[in-house]
PDB file of C-alpha atoms and ligand atoms in Angstrom:
ATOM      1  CA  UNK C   1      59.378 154.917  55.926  1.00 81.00           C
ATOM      2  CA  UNK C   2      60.211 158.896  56.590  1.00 85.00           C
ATOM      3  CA  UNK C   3      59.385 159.478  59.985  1.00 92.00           C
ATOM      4  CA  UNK C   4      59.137 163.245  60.950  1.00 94.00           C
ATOM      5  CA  UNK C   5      60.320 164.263  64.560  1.00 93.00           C
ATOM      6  CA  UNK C   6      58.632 165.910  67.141  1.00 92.00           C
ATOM      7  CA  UNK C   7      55.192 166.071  65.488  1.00 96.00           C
ATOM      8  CA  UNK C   8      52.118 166.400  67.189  1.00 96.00           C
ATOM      9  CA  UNK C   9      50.226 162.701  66.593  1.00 98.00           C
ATOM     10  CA  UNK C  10      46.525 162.286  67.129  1.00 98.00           C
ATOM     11  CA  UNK C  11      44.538 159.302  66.651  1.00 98.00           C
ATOM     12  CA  UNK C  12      40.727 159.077  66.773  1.00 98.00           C
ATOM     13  CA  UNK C  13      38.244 156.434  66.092  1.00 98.00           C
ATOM     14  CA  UNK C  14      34.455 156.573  66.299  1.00 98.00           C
ATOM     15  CA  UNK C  15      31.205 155.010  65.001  1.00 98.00           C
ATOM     16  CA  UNK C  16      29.673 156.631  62.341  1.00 94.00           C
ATOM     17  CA  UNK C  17      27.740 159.968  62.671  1.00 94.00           C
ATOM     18  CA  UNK C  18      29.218 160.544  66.166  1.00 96.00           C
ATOM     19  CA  UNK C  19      30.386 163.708  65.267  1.00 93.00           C
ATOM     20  CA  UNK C  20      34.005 162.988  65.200  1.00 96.00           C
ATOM     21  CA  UNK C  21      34.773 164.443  61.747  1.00 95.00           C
ATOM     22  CA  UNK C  22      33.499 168.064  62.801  1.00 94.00           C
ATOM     23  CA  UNK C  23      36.015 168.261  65.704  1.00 97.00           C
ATOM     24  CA  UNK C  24      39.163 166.394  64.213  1.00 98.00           C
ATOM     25  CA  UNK C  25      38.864 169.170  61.375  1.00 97.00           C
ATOM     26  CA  UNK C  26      38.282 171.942  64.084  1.00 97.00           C
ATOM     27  CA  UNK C  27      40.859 170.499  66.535  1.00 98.00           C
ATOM     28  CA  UNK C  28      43.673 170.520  63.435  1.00 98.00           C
ATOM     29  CA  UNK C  29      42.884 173.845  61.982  1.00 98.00           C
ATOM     30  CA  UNK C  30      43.762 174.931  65.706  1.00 97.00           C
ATOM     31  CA  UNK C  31      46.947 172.934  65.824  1.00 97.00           C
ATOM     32  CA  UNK C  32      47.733 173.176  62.168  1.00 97.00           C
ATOM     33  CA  UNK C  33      47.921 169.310  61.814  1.00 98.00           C
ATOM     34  CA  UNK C  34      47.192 167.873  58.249  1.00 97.00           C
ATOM     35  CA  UNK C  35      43.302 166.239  58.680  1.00 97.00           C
ATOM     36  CA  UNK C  36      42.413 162.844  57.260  1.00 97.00           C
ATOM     37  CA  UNK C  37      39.004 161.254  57.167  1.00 97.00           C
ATOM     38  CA  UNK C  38      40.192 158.364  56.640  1.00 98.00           C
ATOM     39  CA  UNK C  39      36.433 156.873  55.987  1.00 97.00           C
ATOM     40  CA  UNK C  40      36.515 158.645  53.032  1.00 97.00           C
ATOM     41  CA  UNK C  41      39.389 156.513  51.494  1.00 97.00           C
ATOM     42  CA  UNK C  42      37.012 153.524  51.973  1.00 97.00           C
ATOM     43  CA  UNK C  43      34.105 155.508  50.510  1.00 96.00           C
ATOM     44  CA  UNK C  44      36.428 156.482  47.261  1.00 97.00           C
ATOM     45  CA  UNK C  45      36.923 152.777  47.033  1.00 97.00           C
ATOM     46  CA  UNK C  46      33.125 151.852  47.566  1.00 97.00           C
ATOM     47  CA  UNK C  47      32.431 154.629  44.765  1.00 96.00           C
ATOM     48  CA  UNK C  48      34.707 153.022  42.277  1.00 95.00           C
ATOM     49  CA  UNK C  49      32.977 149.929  42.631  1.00 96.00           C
ATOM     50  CA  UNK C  50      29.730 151.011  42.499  1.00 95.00           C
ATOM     51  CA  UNK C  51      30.848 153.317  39.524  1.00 94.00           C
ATOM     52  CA  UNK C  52      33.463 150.779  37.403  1.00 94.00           C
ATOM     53  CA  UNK C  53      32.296 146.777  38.410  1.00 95.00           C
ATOM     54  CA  UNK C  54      33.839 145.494  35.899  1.00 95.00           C
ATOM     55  CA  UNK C  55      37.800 147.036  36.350  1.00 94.00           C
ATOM     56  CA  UNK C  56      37.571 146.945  40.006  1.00 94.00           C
ATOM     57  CA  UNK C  57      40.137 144.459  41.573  1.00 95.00           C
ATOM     58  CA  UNK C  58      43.216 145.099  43.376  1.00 96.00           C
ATOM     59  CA  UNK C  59      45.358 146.628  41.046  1.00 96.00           C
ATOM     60  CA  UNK C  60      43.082 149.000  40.089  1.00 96.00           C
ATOM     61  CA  UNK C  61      42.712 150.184  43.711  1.00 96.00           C
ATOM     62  CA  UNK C  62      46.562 150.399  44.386  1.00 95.00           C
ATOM     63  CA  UNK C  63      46.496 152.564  41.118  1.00 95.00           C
ATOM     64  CA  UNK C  64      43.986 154.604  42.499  1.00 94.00           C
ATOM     65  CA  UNK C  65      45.624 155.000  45.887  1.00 94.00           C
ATOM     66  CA  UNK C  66      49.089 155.396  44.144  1.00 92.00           C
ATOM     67  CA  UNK C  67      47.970 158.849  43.028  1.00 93.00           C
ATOM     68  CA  UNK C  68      45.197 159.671  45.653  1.00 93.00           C
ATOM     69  CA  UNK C  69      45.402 163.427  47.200  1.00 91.00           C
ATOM     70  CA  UNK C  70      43.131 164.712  49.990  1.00 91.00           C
ATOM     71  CA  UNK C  71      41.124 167.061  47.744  1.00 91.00           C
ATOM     72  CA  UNK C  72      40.249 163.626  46.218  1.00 92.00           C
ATOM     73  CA  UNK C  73      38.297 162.384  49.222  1.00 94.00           C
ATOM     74  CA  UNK C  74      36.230 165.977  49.213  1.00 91.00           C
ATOM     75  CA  UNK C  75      33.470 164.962  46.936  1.00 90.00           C
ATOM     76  CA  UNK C  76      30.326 165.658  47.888  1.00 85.00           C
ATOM     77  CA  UNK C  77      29.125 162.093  46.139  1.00 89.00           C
ATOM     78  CA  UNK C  78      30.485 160.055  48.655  1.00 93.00           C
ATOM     79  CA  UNK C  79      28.398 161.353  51.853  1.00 88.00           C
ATOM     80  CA  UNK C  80      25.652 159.381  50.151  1.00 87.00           C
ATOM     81  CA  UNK C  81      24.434 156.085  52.610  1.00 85.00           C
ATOM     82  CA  UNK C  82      24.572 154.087  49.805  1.00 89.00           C
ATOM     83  CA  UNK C  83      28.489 154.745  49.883  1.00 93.00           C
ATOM     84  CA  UNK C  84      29.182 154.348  53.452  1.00 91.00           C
ATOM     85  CA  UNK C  85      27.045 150.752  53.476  1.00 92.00           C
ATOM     86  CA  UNK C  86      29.010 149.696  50.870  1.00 95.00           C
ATOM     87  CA  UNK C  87      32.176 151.270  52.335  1.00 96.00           C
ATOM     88  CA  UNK C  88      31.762 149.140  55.264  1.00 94.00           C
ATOM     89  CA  UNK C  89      31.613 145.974  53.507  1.00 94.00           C
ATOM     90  CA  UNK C  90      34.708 146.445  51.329  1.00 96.00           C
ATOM     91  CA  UNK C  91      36.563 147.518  54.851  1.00 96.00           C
ATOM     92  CA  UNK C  92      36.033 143.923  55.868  1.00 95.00           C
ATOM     93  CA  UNK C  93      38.326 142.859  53.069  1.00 96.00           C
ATOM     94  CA  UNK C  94      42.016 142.410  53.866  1.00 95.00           C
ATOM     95  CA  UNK C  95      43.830 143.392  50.870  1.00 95.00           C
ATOM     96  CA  UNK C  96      42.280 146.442  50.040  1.00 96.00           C
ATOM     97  CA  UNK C  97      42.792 147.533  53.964  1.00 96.00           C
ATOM     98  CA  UNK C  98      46.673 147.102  53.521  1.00 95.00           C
ATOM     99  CA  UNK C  99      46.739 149.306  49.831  1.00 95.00           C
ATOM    100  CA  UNK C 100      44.805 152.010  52.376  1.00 95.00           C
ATOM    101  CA  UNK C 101      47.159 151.564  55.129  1.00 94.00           C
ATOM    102  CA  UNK C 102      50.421 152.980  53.714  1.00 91.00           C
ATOM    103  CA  UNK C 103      48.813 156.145  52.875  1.00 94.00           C
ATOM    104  CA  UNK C 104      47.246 156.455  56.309  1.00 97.00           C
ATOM    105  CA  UNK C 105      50.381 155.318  57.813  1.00 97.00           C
ATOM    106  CA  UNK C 106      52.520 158.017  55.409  1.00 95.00           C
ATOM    107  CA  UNK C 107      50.331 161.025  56.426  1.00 96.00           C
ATOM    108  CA  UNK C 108      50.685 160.328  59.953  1.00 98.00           C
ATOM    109  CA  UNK C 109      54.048 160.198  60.567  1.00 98.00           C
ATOM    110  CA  UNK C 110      55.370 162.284  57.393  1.00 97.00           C
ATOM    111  CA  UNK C 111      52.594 164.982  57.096  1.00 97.00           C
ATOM    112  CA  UNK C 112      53.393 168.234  54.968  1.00 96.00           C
ATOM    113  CA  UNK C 113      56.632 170.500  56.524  1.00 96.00           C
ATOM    114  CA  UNK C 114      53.644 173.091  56.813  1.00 97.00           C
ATOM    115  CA  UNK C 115      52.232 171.091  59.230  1.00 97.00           C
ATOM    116  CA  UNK C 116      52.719 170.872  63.115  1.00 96.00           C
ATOM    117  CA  UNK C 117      51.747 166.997  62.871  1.00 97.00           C
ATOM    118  CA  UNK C 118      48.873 165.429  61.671  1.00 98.00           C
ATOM    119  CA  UNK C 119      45.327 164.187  63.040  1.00 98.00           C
ATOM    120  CA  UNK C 120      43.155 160.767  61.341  1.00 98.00           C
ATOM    121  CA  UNK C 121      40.133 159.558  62.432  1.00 98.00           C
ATOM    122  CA  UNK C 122      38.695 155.883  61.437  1.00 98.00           C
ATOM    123  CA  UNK C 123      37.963 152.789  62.618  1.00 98.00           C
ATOM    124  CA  UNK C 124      40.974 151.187  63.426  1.00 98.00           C
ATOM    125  CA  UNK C 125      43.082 154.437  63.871  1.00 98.00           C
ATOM    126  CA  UNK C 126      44.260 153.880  67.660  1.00 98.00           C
ATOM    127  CA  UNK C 127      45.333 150.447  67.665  1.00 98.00           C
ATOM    128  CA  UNK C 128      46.336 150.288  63.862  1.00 97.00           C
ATOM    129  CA  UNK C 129      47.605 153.107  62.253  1.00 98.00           C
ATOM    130  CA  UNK C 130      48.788 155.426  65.043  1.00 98.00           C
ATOM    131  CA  UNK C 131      49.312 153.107  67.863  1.00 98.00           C
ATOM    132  CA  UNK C 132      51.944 155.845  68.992  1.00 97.00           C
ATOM    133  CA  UNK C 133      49.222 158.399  68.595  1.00 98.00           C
ATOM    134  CA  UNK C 134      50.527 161.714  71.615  1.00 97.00           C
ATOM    135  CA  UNK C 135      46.457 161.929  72.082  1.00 98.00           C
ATOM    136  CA  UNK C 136      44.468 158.875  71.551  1.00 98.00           C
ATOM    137  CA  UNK C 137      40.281 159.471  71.673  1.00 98.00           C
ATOM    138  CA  UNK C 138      37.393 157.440  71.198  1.00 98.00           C
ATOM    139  CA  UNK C 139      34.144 159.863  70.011  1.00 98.00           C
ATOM    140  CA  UNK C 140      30.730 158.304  70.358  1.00 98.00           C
ATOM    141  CA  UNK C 141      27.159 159.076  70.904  1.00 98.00           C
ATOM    142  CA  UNK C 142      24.394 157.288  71.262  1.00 97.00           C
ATOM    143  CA  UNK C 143      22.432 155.924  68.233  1.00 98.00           C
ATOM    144  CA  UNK C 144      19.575 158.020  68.116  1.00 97.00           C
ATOM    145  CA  UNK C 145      21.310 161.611  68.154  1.00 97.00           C
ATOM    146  CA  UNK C 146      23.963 160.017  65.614  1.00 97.00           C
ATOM    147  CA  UNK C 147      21.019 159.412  63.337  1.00 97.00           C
ATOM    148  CA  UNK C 148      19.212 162.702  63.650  1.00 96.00           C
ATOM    149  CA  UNK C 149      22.608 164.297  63.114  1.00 94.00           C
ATOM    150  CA  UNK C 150      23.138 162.454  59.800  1.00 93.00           C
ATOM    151  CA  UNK C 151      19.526 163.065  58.489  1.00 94.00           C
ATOM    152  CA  UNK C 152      20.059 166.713  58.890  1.00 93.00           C
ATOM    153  CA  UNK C 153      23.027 166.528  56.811  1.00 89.00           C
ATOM    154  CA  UNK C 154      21.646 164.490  53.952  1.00 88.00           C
ATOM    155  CA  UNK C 155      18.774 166.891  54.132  1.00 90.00           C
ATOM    156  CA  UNK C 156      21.070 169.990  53.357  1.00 87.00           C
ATOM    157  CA  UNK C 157      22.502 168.014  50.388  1.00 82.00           C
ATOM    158  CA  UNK C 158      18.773 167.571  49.032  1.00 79.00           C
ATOM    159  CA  UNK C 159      19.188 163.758  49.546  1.00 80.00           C
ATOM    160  CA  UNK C 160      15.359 162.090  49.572  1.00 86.00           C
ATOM    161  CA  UNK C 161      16.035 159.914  52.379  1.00 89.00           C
ATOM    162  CA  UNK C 162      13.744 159.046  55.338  1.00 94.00           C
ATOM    163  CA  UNK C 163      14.855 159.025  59.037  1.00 96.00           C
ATOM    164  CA  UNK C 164      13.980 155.950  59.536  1.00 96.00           C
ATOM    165  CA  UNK C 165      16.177 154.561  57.050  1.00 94.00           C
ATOM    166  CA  UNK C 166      19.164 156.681  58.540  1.00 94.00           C
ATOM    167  CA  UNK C 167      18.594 155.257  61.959  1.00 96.00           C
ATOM    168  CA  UNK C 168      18.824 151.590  60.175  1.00 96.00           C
ATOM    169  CA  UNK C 169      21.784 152.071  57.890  1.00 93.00           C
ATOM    170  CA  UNK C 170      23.770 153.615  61.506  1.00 95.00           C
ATOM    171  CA  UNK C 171      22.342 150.481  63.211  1.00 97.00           C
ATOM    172  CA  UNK C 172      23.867 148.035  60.704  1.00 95.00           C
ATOM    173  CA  UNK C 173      26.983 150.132  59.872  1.00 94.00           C
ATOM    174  CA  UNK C 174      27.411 149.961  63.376  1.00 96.00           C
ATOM    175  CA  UNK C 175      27.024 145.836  63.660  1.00 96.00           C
ATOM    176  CA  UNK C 176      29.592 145.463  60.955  1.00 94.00           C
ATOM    177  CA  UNK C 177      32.328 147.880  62.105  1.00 96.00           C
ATOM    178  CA  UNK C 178      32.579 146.361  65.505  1.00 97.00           C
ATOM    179  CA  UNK C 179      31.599 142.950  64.847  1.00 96.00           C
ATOM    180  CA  UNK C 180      33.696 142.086  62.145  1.00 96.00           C
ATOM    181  CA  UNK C 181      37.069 139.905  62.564  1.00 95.00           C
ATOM    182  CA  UNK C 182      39.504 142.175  61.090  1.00 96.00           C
ATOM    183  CA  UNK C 183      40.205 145.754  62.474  1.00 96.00           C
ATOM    184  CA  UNK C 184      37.209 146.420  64.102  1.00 97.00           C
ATOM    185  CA  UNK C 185      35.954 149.556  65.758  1.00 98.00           C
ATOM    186  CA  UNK C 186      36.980 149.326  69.516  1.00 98.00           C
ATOM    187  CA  UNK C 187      37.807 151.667  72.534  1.00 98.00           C
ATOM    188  CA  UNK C 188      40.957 151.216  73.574  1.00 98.00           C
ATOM    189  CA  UNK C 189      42.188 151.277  76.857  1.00 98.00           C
ATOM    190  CA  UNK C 190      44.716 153.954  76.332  1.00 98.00           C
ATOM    191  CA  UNK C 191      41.901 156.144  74.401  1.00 98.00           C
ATOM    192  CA  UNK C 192      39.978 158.703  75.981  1.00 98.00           C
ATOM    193  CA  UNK C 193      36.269 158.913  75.570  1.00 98.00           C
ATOM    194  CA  UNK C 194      34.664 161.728  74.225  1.00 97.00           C
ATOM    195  CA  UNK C 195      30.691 161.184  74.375  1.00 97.00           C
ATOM    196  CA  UNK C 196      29.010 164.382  72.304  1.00 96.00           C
ATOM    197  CA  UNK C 197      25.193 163.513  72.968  1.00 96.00           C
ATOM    198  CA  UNK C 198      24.851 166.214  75.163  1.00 95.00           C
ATOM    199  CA  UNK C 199      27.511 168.188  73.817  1.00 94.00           C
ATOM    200  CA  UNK C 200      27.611 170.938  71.326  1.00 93.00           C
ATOM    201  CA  UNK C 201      30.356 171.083  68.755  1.00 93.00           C
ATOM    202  CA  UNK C 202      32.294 174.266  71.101  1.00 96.00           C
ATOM    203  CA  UNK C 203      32.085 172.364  74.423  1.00 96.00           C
ATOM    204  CA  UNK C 204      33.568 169.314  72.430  1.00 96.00           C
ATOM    205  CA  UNK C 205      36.262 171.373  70.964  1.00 97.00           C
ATOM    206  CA  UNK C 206      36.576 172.976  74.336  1.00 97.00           C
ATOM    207  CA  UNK C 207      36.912 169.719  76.406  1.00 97.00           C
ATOM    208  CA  UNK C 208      39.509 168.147  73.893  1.00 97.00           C
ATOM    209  CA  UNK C 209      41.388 171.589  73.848  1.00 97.00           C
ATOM    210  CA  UNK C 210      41.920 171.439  77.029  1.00 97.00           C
ATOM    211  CA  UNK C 211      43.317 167.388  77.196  1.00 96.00           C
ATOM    212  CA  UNK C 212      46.174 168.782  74.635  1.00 96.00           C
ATOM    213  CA  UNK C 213      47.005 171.802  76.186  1.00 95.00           C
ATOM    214  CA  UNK C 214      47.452 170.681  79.543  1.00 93.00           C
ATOM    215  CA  UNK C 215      49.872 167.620  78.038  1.00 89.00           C
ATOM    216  CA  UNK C 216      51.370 170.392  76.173  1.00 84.00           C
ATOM    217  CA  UNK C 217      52.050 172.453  79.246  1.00 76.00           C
ATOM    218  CA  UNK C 218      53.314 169.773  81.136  1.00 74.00           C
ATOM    219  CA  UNK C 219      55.825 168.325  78.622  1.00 73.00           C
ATOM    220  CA  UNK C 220      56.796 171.728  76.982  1.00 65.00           C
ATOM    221  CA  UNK C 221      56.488 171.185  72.909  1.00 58.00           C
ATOM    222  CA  UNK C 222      55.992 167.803  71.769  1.00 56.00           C
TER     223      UNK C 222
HETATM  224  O1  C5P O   1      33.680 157.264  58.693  1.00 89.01           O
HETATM  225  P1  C5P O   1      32.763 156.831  57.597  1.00 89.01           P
HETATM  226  O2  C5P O   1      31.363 156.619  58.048  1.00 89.01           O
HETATM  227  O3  C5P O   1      32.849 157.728  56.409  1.00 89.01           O
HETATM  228  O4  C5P O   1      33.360 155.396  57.138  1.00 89.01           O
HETATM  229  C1  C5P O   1      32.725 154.584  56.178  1.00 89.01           C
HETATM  230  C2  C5P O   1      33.061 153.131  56.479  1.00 89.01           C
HETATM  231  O5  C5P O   1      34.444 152.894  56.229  1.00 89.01           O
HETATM  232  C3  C5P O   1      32.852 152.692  57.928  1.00 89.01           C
HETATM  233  O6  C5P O   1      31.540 152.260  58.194  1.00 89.01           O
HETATM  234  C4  C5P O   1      33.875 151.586  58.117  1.00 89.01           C
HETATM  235  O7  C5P O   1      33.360 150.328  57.802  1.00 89.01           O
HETATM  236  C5  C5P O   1      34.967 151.929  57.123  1.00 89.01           C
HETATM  237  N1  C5P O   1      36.165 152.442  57.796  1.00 89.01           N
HETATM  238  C6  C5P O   1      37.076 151.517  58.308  1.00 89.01           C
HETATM  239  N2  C5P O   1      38.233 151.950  58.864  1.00 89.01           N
HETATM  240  C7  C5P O   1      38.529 153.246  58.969  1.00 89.01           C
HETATM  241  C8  C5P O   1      37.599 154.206  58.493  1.00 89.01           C
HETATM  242  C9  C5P O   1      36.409 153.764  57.929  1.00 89.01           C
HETATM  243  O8  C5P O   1      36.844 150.332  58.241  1.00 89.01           O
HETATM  244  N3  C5P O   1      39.691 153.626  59.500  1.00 89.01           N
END
């Protein structure tokens, strides 16, 4: 595998909802790092199943992910919480986390020459896919405000759902991304928590911004 040199590397996991997506995209338009969700891979992968049951097996994913391109993962069909439910029960199998893992793996450490490094946020992103991540964080919040955050977002998208049901889907999202056996969502040790309840999306930027550039300062480029 290419490995590009002194790139800047962060890694960033978080439940879902917590608010993490906002700031990795705000935090590498800053930096100019390449962004990946990479929830949404799972999501494009939950889609095709829902969408073609009867072709969907391995080598129809790794055919999928072959040609897969960022702009890919921008639908607007796969906020739904129908996708990210069944998003988190295909993560749980294996083989389809290994097809997803080369691409993670190649836009980390070979992002786009326009690119000052790259930034991916997940699940398993610390420990997994960037262990050797420059900035390591770990974004949470508590359930509640993660709900109401998501409800207000399905809302703009006209999606009949009722809060409620948000708060439930989070709940059980939450019991199978950090209960299940293989890469599950954890803090690591070397991972610095981030918790936005109180927060606003600035002072988030704002705190992280500040974690970089002072690492920046001290070491001179990356
Ligand atoms: O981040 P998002 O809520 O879009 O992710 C959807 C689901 O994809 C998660 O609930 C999780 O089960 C799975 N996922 C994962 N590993 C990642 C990113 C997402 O297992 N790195």
């Amino acid at each position: 595998m290419i490995k590009r040199k002194n790139i800047i590397k962060i890694a960033i996991d978080s439940p879902a909802a917590a608010g993490a997506g906002t700031l990795a995209k705000n935090i590498s338009k800053h930096y100019n790092l390449v962004y990946l969700d990479t929830g949404k891979i799972y999501r494009l992968i939950a889609f095709l199943k829902l969408q073609y049951p009867k072709k969907f097996n391995i080598k129809f994913i790794k055919k999928k992910i072959k040609y897969l391109k960022i702009e890919d993962l921008k639908k607007k069909t796969l906020l739904s919480d129908e996708i990210g439910t069944e998003a988190s029960i295909i993560a749980k199998n294996k083989n389809i986390r290994k097809v997803i893992h080369a691409f993670q793996i190649n836009l980390a450490y070979n992002p786009p020459k326009r690119y000052n490094g790259s930034c991916l946020d997940g699940r398993d992103i610390t420990y997994n896919i960037v262990p050797d991540a420059d900035f390591k964080f770990f974004i949470t919040a508590n359930v509640n405000t993660r709900a109401k955050r998501r409800f207000k977002e399905l809302k703009v998208l006209k999606r009949s759902v009722t809060f409620t049901e948000v708060l439930k889907s989070i709940k059980n999202r939450d019991k199978s991304d950090y209960k299940r056996k293989i890469s599950p969502l954890k803090k690591t040790k070397d991972s610095i928590l981030i918790n936005t309840t109180k927060l606003s999306k600035t002072a988030c930027f704002l705190k992280i911004k500040k974690i970089i550039d002072r690492k920046i300062k001290v070491n001179g480029n990356l």
